[in-house]
GROMACS .gro file of C-alpha atoms in nm:
model
  360
    1MET     CA    1   0.000   0.000   0.000
    2ALA     CA    2   0.103   0.361  -0.037
    3VAL     CA    3   0.232   0.539   0.272
    4TYR     CA    4   0.133   0.892   0.177
    5PRO     CA    5   0.352   1.199   0.220
    6LYS     CA    6   0.253   1.425   0.507
    7ALA     CA    7   0.189   1.798   0.477
    8GLU     CA    8   0.191   2.072   0.739
    9THR     CA    9  -0.176   2.142   0.666
   10ASP     CA   10  -0.288   1.786   0.745
   11ARG     CA   11  -0.529   1.765   1.039
   12ARG     CA   12  -0.640   1.484   1.269
   13ILE     CA   13  -1.011   1.413   1.306
   14ALA     CA   14  -1.157   1.162   1.552
   15GLY     CA   15  -1.306   0.866   1.368
   16PRO     CA   16  -1.648   0.880   1.539
   17ASP     CA   17  -1.682   1.253   1.461
   18LEU     CA   18  -1.590   1.191   1.098
   19HIS     CA   19  -1.834   0.902   1.072
   20ASP     CA   20  -2.118   1.109   1.219
   21LEU     CA   21  -2.058   1.397   0.979
   22VAL     CA   22  -2.031   1.178   0.669
   23THR     CA   23  -2.346   0.989   0.771
   24ARG     CA   24  -2.536   1.318   0.794
   25ILE     CA   25  -2.404   1.425   0.453
   26PHE     CA   26  -2.525   1.106   0.286
   27ALA     CA   27  -2.860   1.126   0.465
   28ALA     CA   28  -2.898   1.477   0.322
   29CYS     CA   29  -2.850   1.323  -0.023
   30GLY     CA   30  -3.169   1.124   0.031
   31MET     CA   31  -3.026   0.798   0.165
   32GLY     CA   32  -3.208   0.618   0.443
   33ALA     CA   33  -3.046   0.625   0.787
   34VAL     CA   34  -2.917   0.266   0.774
   35ASP     CA   35  -2.767   0.301   0.426
   36ALA     CA   36  -2.611   0.641   0.503
   37ASP     CA   37  -2.451   0.496   0.815
   38LEU     CA   38  -2.317   0.193   0.624
   39LEU     CA   39  -2.175   0.402   0.341
   40ALA     CA   40  -2.003   0.633   0.590
   41GLN     CA   41  -1.863   0.331   0.777
   42THR     CA   42  -1.698   0.197   0.463
   43LEU     CA   43  -1.520   0.524   0.385
   44VAL     CA   44  -1.408   0.598   0.741
   45GLN     CA   45  -1.288   0.239   0.778
   46SER     CA   46  -1.058   0.289   0.479
   47ASP     CA   47  -0.917   0.609   0.629
   48ARG     CA   48  -0.871   0.436   0.965
   49ARG     CA   49  -0.658   0.178   0.785
   50GLY     CA   50  -0.455   0.444   0.606
   51VAL     CA   51  -0.612   0.372   0.266
   52HIS     CA   52  -0.704   0.735   0.204
   53SER     CA   53  -0.760   0.681  -0.168
   54HIS     CA   54  -1.084   0.500  -0.077
   55GLY     CA   55  -1.178   0.704   0.228
   56VAL     CA   56  -1.366   1.030   0.283
   57LEU     CA   57  -1.170   1.182  -0.005
   58ARG     CA   58  -1.459   1.027  -0.201
   59VAL     CA   59  -1.737   1.220  -0.023
   60PRO     CA   60  -1.775   1.500  -0.282
   61ASP     CA   61  -1.770   1.244  -0.564
   62TYR     CA   62  -2.033   1.032  -0.390
   63VAL     CA   63  -2.252   1.335  -0.323
   64GLY     CA   64  -2.238   1.410  -0.693
   65LYS     CA   65  -2.332   1.052  -0.780
   66LEU     CA   66  -2.625   1.050  -0.538
   67THR     CA   67  -2.766   1.395  -0.618
   68ARG     CA   68  -2.686   1.469  -0.983
   69GLU     CA   69  -2.531   1.175  -1.164
   70GLY     CA   70  -2.797   0.907  -1.162
   71VAL     CA   71  -2.714   0.679  -0.867
   72ASP     CA   72  -3.029   0.604  -0.668
   73PRO     CA   73  -2.988   0.708  -0.301
   74LYS     CA   74  -3.286   0.489  -0.212
   75GLY     CA   75  -3.191   0.195  -0.436
   76ARG     CA   76  -3.275  -0.143  -0.283
   77PRO     CA   77  -3.041  -0.429  -0.374
   78ARG     CA   78  -3.199  -0.776  -0.377
   79VAL     CA   79  -3.111  -1.139  -0.439
   80VAL     CA   80  -3.270  -1.229  -0.774
   81SER     CA   81  -3.158  -1.592  -0.797
   82GLU     CA   82  -2.990  -1.848  -0.576
   83ARG     CA   83  -2.904  -2.206  -0.667
   84GLY     CA   84  -2.671  -2.390  -0.434
   85GLY     CA   85  -2.373  -2.163  -0.384
   86ALA     CA   86  -2.446  -1.949  -0.693
   87ILE     CA   87  -2.605  -1.617  -0.601
   88ARG     CA   88  -2.701  -1.332  -0.830
   89VAL     CA   89  -2.777  -0.990  -0.681
   90ASP     CA   90  -2.932  -0.685  -0.845
   91GLY     CA   91  -2.772  -0.378  -0.688
   92GLY     CA   92  -3.076  -0.158  -0.749
   93ASN     CA   93  -2.847   0.118  -0.887
   94ALA     CA   94  -2.756   0.197  -0.525
   95MET     CA   95  -2.401   0.280  -0.419
   96GLY     CA   96  -2.191  -0.034  -0.456
   97GLN     CA   97  -2.126  -0.061  -0.083
   98ILE     CA   98  -2.497  -0.118  -0.018
   99GLY     CA   99  -2.535  -0.400  -0.269
  100GLY     CA  100  -2.184  -0.531  -0.205
  101THR     CA  101  -2.238  -0.572   0.168
  102LEU     CA  102  -2.565  -0.755   0.106
  103ALA     CA  103  -2.399  -0.982  -0.152
  104MET     CA  104  -2.097  -1.063   0.065
  105ASP     CA  105  -2.309  -1.130   0.372
  106ARG     CA  106  -2.538  -1.358   0.171
  107ALA     CA  107  -2.237  -1.549   0.035
  108ILE     CA  108  -2.106  -1.591   0.390
  109ASP     CA  109  -2.441  -1.722   0.513
  110VAL     CA  110  -2.479  -1.966   0.222
  111ALA     CA  111  -2.123  -2.097   0.248
  112HIS     CA  112  -2.141  -2.131   0.625
  113GLY     CA  113  -2.492  -2.270   0.620
  114GLY     CA  114  -2.431  -2.576   0.406
  115ALA     CA  115  -2.280  -2.500   0.067
  116GLY     CA  116  -1.919  -2.468   0.183
  117ILE     CA  117  -1.844  -2.223  -0.100
  118ALA     CA  118  -2.063  -1.944  -0.235
  119PHE     CA  119  -2.013  -1.699  -0.523
  120ALA     CA  120  -2.228  -1.386  -0.538
  121ALA     CA  121  -2.238  -1.188  -0.865
  122LEU     CA  122  -2.354  -0.828  -0.824
  123GLY     CA  123  -2.477  -0.620  -1.117
  124ASN     CA  124  -2.664  -0.289  -1.157
  125SER     CA  125  -2.410  -0.154  -0.910
  126ASN     CA  126  -2.179   0.145  -0.872
  127HIS     CA  127  -1.846   0.231  -0.709
  128CYS     CA  128  -1.811   0.003  -0.408
  129GLY     CA  129  -1.510   0.138  -0.216
  130ALA     CA  130  -1.220  -0.068  -0.084
  131MET     CA  131  -1.257  -0.442  -0.132
  132ASP     CA  132  -1.113  -0.538   0.207
  133TRP     CA  133  -1.438  -0.410   0.363
  134TYR     CA  134  -1.604  -0.721   0.220
  135THR     CA  135  -1.334  -0.984   0.263
  136MET     CA  136  -1.276  -0.891   0.627
  137ARG     CA  137  -1.646  -0.953   0.690
  138ALA     CA  138  -1.579  -1.313   0.586
  139SER     CA  139  -1.257  -1.352   0.788
  140ALA     CA  140  -1.434  -1.212   1.097
  141ARG     CA  141  -1.674  -1.508   1.068
  142GLY     CA  142  -1.389  -1.758   1.030
  143LEU     CA  143  -1.429  -1.787   0.651
  144ILE     CA  144  -1.195  -1.709   0.363
  145GLY     CA  145  -1.322  -1.413   0.163
  146LEU     CA  146  -1.249  -1.299  -0.191
  147ALA     CA  147  -1.390  -0.993  -0.365
  148GLY     CA  148  -1.325  -0.811  -0.690
  149THR     CA  149  -1.470  -0.524  -0.891
  150ASN     CA  150  -1.444  -0.363  -1.229
  151ALA     CA  151  -1.317  -0.004  -1.253
  152LEU     CA  152  -1.312   0.269  -1.513
  153PRO     CA  153  -1.043   0.195  -1.773
  154THR     CA  154  -0.716   0.364  -1.682
  155MET     CA  155  -0.460   0.119  -1.827
  156ALA     CA  156  -0.354   0.043  -2.183
  157PRO     CA  157  -0.242  -0.292  -2.321
  158LEU     CA  158   0.135  -0.325  -2.313
  159GLY     CA  159   0.267  -0.090  -2.580
  160GLY     CA  160  -0.071   0.080  -2.625
  161ARG     CA  161  -0.198   0.431  -2.548
  162ASP     CA  162  -0.575   0.383  -2.517
  163LYS     CA  163  -0.735   0.348  -2.174
  164ILE     CA  164  -0.935   0.030  -2.221
  165VAL     CA  165  -0.853  -0.187  -1.915
  166GLY     CA  166  -0.943  -0.112  -1.555
  167ILE     CA  167  -0.703  -0.169  -1.267
  168ASN     CA  168  -0.985  -0.390  -1.127
  169PRO     CA  169  -0.880  -0.468  -0.768
  170LEU     CA  170  -0.895  -0.801  -0.587
  171SER     CA  171  -0.899  -0.866  -0.213
  172VAL     CA  172  -0.844  -1.194  -0.028
  173ALA     CA  173  -0.868  -1.238   0.350
  174PHE     CA  174  -0.780  -1.545   0.557
  175PRO     CA  175  -0.873  -1.575   0.925
  176GLY     CA  176  -0.591  -1.620   1.173
  177ASN     CA  177  -0.589  -1.672   1.548
  178GLY     CA  178  -0.536  -1.298   1.586
  179ALA     CA  179  -0.532  -1.049   1.301
  180PRO     CA  180  -0.641  -1.180   0.961
  181PHE     CA  181  -0.419  -1.196   0.655
  182VAL     CA  182  -0.569  -0.930   0.426
  183MET     CA  183  -0.457  -0.866   0.069
  184ASP     CA  184  -0.624  -0.585  -0.123
  185PHE     CA  185  -0.473  -0.432  -0.433
  186ALA     CA  186  -0.544  -0.346  -0.792
  187PHE     CA  187  -0.350  -0.465  -1.094
  188GLY     CA  188  -0.219  -0.122  -1.175
  189THR     CA  189   0.087  -0.005  -0.986
  190THR     CA  190  -0.144   0.243  -0.813
  191ALA     CA  191  -0.499   0.378  -0.822
  192HIS     CA  192  -0.628   0.717  -0.938
  193GLY     CA  193  -0.735   0.790  -0.581
  194LYS     CA  194  -0.377   0.749  -0.459
  195ILE     CA  195  -0.248   0.983  -0.728
  196ARG     CA  196  -0.514   1.235  -0.621
  197VAL     CA  197  -0.379   1.230  -0.265
  198TYR     CA  198  -0.028   1.311  -0.394
  199GLN     CA  199  -0.173   1.584  -0.617
  200GLN     CA  200  -0.354   1.736  -0.318
  201LYS     CA  201  -0.029   1.749  -0.124
  202GLY     CA  202   0.173   1.888  -0.415
  203ALA     CA  203   0.408   1.590  -0.399
  204PRO     CA  204   0.562   1.390  -0.685
  205ILE     CA  205   0.436   1.035  -0.726
  206PRO     CA  206   0.682   0.746  -0.705
  207GLU     CA  207   0.861   0.646  -1.024
  208GLY     CA  208   0.699   0.365  -1.215
  209TRP     CA  209   0.340   0.446  -1.117
  210ALA     CA  210   0.217   0.620  -1.429
  211LEU     CA  211   0.268   0.747  -1.782
  212ASP     CA  212   0.161   1.084  -1.917
  213ALA     CA  213  -0.091   1.122  -2.201
  214GLU     CA  214   0.184   1.056  -2.456
  215GLY     CA  215   0.289   0.733  -2.289
  216ARG     CA  216   0.604   0.871  -2.125
  217PRO     CA  217   0.698   0.787  -1.764
  218THR     CA  218   0.611   1.070  -1.525
  219ILE     CA  219   0.631   1.155  -1.156
  220ASP     CA  220   0.404   1.461  -1.194
  221ALA     CA  221   0.070   1.382  -1.030
  222GLY     CA  222  -0.124   1.615  -1.261
  223ALA     CA  223   0.025   1.457  -1.574
  224ALA     CA  224  -0.045   1.114  -1.431
  225MET     CA  225  -0.411   1.199  -1.370
  226ALA     CA  226  -0.443   1.282  -1.741
  227GLY     CA  227  -0.231   0.987  -1.849
  228LEU     CA  228  -0.213   0.611  -1.795
  229ILE     CA  229  -0.163   0.397  -1.488
  230GLN     CA  230   0.111   0.141  -1.541
  231PRO     CA  231   0.010  -0.223  -1.489
  232ILE     CA  232   0.196  -0.433  -1.233
  233GLY     CA  233   0.421  -0.688  -1.398
  234GLY     CA  234   0.371  -0.552  -1.749
  235HIS     CA  235   0.141  -0.770  -1.958
  236LYS     CA  236   0.062  -0.986  -1.653
  237GLY     CA  237  -0.107  -0.696  -1.475
  238VAL     CA  238  -0.319  -0.622  -1.782
  239ALA     CA  239  -0.425  -0.987  -1.804
  240LEU     CA  240  -0.511  -1.008  -1.434
  241GLY     CA  241  -0.707  -0.684  -1.457
  242MET     CA  242  -0.903  -0.828  -1.748
  243VAL     CA  243  -0.979  -1.148  -1.555
  244VAL     CA  244  -1.112  -0.963  -1.249
  245GLY     CA  245  -1.315  -0.737  -1.478
  246MET     CA  246  -1.464  -1.039  -1.655
  247LEU     CA  247  -1.552  -1.214  -1.328
  248SER     CA  248  -1.710  -0.891  -1.204
  249SER     CA  249  -1.913  -0.830  -1.518
  250PHE     CA  250  -1.988  -1.137  -1.727
  251LEU     CA  251  -2.177  -1.329  -1.454
  252SER     CA  252  -2.376  -1.031  -1.329
  253GLY     CA  253  -2.477  -0.857  -1.651
  254ALA     CA  254  -2.265  -0.555  -1.558
  255GLY     CA  255  -2.060  -0.345  -1.799
  256TYR     CA  256  -1.705  -0.434  -1.896
  257GLY     CA  257  -1.427  -0.194  -1.988
  258LEU     CA  258  -1.554   0.109  -2.176
  259GLU     CA  259  -1.914  -0.006  -2.123
  260THR     CA  260  -1.881   0.130  -1.767
  261GLY     CA  261  -1.778   0.479  -1.880
  262ASN     CA  262  -1.447   0.661  -1.909
  263MET     CA  263  -1.227   0.904  -1.718
  264VAL     CA  264  -1.346   1.206  -1.919
  265ASP     CA  265  -1.724   1.163  -1.912
  266GLY     CA  266  -1.734   0.964  -1.587
  267PRO     CA  267  -1.903   0.635  -1.503
  268VAL     CA  268  -2.235   0.518  -1.642
  269PRO     CA  269  -2.472   0.476  -1.342
  270GLY     CA  270  -2.560   0.118  -1.259
  271ARG     CA  271  -2.305  -0.042  -1.494
  272ASP     CA  272  -2.051  -0.149  -1.234
  273GLY     CA  273  -2.024  -0.511  -1.128
  274GLN     CA  274  -1.858  -0.698  -0.844
  275PHE     CA  275  -1.812  -1.054  -0.724
  276PHE     CA  276  -1.786  -1.194  -0.374
  277ILE     CA  277  -1.671  -1.541  -0.270
  278ALA     CA  278  -1.694  -1.700   0.074
  279ILE     CA  279  -1.522  -2.031   0.158
  280ASP     CA  280  -1.586  -2.218   0.482
  281PRO     CA  281  -1.259  -2.398   0.571
  282GLY     CA  282  -1.454  -2.640   0.789
  283PHE     CA  283  -1.585  -2.814   0.476
  284PHE     CA  284  -1.228  -2.914   0.388
  285VAL     CA  285  -1.021  -2.942   0.706
  286ASP     CA  286  -1.036  -2.852   1.074
  287PRO     CA  287  -1.088  -2.471   1.072
  288GLN     CA  288  -0.837  -2.434   1.355
  289GLU     CA  289  -0.574  -2.593   1.134
  290VAL     CA  290  -0.625  -2.316   0.878
  291ARG     CA  291  -0.594  -2.046   1.142
  292ASP     CA  292  -0.276  -2.205   1.277
  293ARG     CA  293  -0.125  -2.238   0.930
  294VAL     CA  294  -0.207  -1.873   0.849
  295ASP     CA  295  -0.023  -1.769   1.164
  296ALA     CA  296   0.270  -1.998   1.073
  297ALA     CA  297   0.290  -1.853   0.721
  298VAL     CA  298   0.301  -1.501   0.869
  299ALA     CA  299   0.564  -1.603   1.125
  300GLN     CA  300   0.775  -1.748   0.844
  301ILE     CA  301   0.783  -1.406   0.674
  302HIS     CA  302   0.861  -1.225   0.999
  303GLY     CA  303   1.145  -1.465   1.079
  304SER     CA  304   1.314  -1.459   0.741
  305ALA     CA  305   1.640  -1.274   0.667
  306ARG     CA  306   1.616  -0.900   0.604
  307ARG     CA  307   1.819  -0.684   0.373
  308THR     CA  308   2.058  -0.432   0.524
  309GLY     CA  309   1.869  -0.138   0.673
  310VAL     CA  310   1.531  -0.312   0.681
  311GLU     CA  311   1.388  -0.320   1.034
  312ARG     CA  312   1.083  -0.538   0.977
  313LEU     CA  313   0.917  -0.753   0.713
  314TYR     CA  314   0.543  -0.713   0.669
  315VAL     CA  315   0.265  -0.931   0.533
  316PRO     CA  316  -0.046  -0.787   0.368
  317GLY     CA  317  -0.276  -0.611   0.614
  318GLU     CA  318  -0.018  -0.536   0.884
  319ILE     CA  319   0.067  -0.181   0.779
  320GLU     CA  320  -0.305  -0.104   0.756
  321ALA     CA  321  -0.359  -0.251   1.104
  322ALA     CA  322  -0.081  -0.027   1.240
  323PHE     CA  323  -0.252   0.280   1.093
  324GLU     CA  324  -0.580   0.166   1.245
  325ALA     CA  325  -0.425   0.150   1.592
  326GLU     CA  326  -0.261   0.494   1.553
  327TYR     CA  327  -0.565   0.666   1.404
  328ASP     CA  328  -0.805   0.520   1.659
  329ARG     CA  329  -0.577   0.656   1.931
  330ASP     CA  330  -0.475   0.994   1.787
  331GLY     CA  331  -0.735   1.073   1.520
  332ILE     CA  332  -0.734   1.017   1.145
  333LEU     CA  333  -0.482   1.233   0.959
  334LEU     CA  334  -0.645   1.395   0.656
  335SER     CA  335  -0.524   1.646   0.398
  336ALA     CA  336  -0.655   2.002   0.390
  337ASP     CA  337  -0.797   1.946   0.042
  338THR     CA  338  -0.994   1.642   0.162
  339LEU     CA  339  -1.133   1.837   0.458
  340ASP     CA  340  -1.220   2.137   0.239
  341GLY     CA  341  -1.396   1.910  -0.010
  342ILE     CA  342  -1.607   1.750   0.260
  343ALA     CA  343  -1.688   2.090   0.411
  344ALA     CA  344  -1.796   2.229   0.074
  345ALA     CA  345  -2.019   1.927   0.009
  346ALA     CA  346  -2.170   1.959   0.355
  347THR     CA  347  -2.236   2.332   0.313
  348ASP     CA  348  -2.412   2.275  -0.019
  349LEU     CA  349  -2.643   2.027   0.156
  350GLY     CA  350  -2.703   2.242   0.463
  351VAL     CA  351  -2.503   2.013   0.693
  352ASP     CA  352  -2.291   2.160   0.973
  353ALA     CA  353  -1.925   2.057   0.919
  354ALA     CA  354  -1.766   2.260   1.199
  355VAL     CA  355  -1.624   1.945   1.357
  356LEU     CA  356  -1.366   1.930   1.078
  357PHE     CA  357  -1.201   2.252   1.190
  358ARG     CA  358  -1.245   2.236   1.565
  359ASP     CA  359  -0.918   2.277   1.759
  360GLY     CA  360  -0.813   1.978   1.965
   0.00000   0.00000   0.00000
């Protein structure tokens, strides 16, 4: 994950205060109380884990989706078919987090309740936030969770210049005896949201993240926003992005690639798709054996030799867990641009956002 640069204008906001404000903002967009609370939870959870690209940075964008851009604030996702462990969910053109949480929870219940494995395909959906929100719901129940989504095309085929492939992230979470093993990343070297954070802070992005509009490597965040995200592993990242996009779209009736929209005109409402998989280890082996082996695999990484100057080796999810502990204790550190964007959205909706600028 990206450990973002800090700026002197960054401010710390207590998580509960941030959650309350964002909930009120989404309620003012016409969402019901339960859905507004859930949507706010997903964004604040990402910020708590240091994944600011998928946190409250998104509030102004989401307000636009819910009030002007065709996403239904009162959309009701529903299960439309279920046969064995195969589940299809219609997202009701609600925000993706509303349909995605329903789909993941249903997959967990079906897998745990007798199927052993369940796959939920979600269509008629929209942006769904960070994927670890869903997989950690499975690991918290002792199951293995997988989740993927399509995304607006921001990558080109190797050697190409057209944005036709999304970075299409995938998350996998395994339960351990303590903290879960949580992988969550896209198949681009970064995400547009991460580049936006660097742009807000006036900082150069790391080398290798992006190309400009002419296909030349760049560390300028503004040029990167207008250009191409580089795939991880060259052609392999493009292929993996395509696979996650296909799994997200072809089984749910959702859009694929340019059918979902583009970075100039924006997304087409209701054309996103996601998939969610829950696996109950108890249908294969003793569940405790899986937990023990997860812990052993993590310990193997921690105990392996380090290069000179490296103090600690991490496994996926540990850096995020460290941010969560710090931010729960000291408050979530947010950029001035993020805070100003939330405040402007709140003001437009008649919501008091004074908590963002309160001293102490």
